[in-house]
Short mmCIF file of C-alpha atoms in Angstrom, two decimals:
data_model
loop_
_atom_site.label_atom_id
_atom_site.label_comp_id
_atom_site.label_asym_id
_atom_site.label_seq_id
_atom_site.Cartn_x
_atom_site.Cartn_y
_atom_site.Cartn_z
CA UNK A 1 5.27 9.80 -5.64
CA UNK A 2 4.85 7.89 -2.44
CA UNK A 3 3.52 4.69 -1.70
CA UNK A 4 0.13 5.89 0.10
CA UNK A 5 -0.24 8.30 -3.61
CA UNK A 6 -0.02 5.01 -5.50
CA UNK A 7 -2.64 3.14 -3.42
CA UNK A 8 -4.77 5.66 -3.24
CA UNK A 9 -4.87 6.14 -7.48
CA UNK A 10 -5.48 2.74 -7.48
CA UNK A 11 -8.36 3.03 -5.15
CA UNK A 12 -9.45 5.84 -7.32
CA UNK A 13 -9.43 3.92 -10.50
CA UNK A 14 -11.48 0.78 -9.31
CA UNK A 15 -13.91 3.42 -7.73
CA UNK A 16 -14.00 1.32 -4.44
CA UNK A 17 -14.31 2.11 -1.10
CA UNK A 18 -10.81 1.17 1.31
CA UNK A 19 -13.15 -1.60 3.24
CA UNK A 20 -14.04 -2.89 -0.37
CA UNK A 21 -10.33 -3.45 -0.62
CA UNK A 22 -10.10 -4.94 2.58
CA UNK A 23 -12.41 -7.24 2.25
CA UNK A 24 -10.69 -8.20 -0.95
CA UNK A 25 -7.36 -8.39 0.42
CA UNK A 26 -7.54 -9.70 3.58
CA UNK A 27 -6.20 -7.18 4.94
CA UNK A 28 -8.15 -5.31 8.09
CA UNK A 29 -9.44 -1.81 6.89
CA UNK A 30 -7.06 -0.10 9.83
CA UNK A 31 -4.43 -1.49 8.00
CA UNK A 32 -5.28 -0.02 4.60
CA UNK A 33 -6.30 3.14 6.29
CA UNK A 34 -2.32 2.83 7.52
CA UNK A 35 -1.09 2.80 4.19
CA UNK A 36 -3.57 5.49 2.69
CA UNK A 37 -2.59 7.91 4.64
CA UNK A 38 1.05 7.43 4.87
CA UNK A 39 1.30 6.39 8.41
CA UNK A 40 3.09 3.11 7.14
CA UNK A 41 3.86 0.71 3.97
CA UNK A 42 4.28 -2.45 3.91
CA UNK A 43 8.13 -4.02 2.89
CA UNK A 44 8.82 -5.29 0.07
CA UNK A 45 8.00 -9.24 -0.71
CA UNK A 46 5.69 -9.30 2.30
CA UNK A 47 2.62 -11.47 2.35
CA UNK A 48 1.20 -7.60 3.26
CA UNK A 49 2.08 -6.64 -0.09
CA UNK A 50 1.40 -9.22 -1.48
CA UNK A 51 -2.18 -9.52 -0.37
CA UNK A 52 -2.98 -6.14 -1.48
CA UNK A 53 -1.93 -6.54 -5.04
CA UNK A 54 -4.09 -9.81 -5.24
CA UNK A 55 -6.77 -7.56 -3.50
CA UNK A 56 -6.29 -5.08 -6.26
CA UNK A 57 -6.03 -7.51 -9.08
CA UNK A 58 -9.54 -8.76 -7.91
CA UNK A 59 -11.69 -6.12 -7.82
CA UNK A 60 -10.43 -4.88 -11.50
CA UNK A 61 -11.24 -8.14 -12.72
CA UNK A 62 -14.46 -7.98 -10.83
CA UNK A 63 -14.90 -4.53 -12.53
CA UNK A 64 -13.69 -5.89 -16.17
CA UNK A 65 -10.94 -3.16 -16.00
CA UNK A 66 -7.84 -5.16 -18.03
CA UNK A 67 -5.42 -2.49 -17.58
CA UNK A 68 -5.61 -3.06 -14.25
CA UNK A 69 -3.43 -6.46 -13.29
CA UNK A 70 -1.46 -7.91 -10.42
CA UNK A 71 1.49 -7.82 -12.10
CA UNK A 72 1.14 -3.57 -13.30
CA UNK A 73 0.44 -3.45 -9.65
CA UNK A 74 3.16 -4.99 -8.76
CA UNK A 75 5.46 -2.74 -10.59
CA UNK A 76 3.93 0.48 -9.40
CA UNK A 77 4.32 -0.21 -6.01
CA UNK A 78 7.79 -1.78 -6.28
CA UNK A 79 9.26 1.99 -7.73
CA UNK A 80 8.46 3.28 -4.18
CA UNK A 81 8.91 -0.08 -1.73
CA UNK A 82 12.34 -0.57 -2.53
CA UNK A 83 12.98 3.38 -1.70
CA UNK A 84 14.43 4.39 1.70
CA UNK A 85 12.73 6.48 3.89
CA UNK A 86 14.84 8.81 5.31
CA UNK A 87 12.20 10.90 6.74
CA UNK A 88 10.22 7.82 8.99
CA UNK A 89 14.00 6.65 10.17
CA UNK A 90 14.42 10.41 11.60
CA UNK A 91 10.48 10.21 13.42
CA UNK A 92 11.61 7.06 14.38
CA UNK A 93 15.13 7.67 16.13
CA UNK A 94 13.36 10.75 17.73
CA UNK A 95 10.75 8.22 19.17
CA UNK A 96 13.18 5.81 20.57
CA UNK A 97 15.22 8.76 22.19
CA UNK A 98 12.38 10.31 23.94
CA UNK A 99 11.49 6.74 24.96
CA UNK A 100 14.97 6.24 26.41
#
């Protein structure tokens, strides 16, 4: 499972919309549209990540879901954060080649 996956069963569950999340984050909707689709994630301990979390703990308190919490959050996201991306390093070596 991959970060965007995560996010986007999260979205699923509070049964909000990715500018609802924005707006609850902080965090601009291109930048959650970013991380839905894979395009990029935010590193671990960043106030990027750490926004969303908040912006997820809100809205499930917002929605009265309790199994929902910062901290679960948290944890989900930290299985995949902390994981290396081989694949992005490769797209992005081949990008600063070409650009050389």
């Amino acid at each position: 499972m991959e970060f965007k996956d995560i996010l986007n069963d999260y979205i699923n569950k509070l049964d909000c919309s990715a500018k609802d999340l924005a707006e609850s984050s902080g965090l601009s909707a291109a930048t959650i549209s970013r991380f839905r689709s894979g395009e990029r994630k935010p590193e671990w301990g960043s106030e990027q990540l750490n926004n969303l979390v908040r912006g997820i703990d809100k809205l499930a308190k917002k929605k009265d879901l309790t199994d929902i919490t910062e901290e679960a959050a948290m944890s989900d996201f930290n299985k995949v954060s902390s994981s290396f991306d081989l694949d992005r390093l490769r797209i992005n070596i081949n990008t600063l080649i070409s650009v050389f």
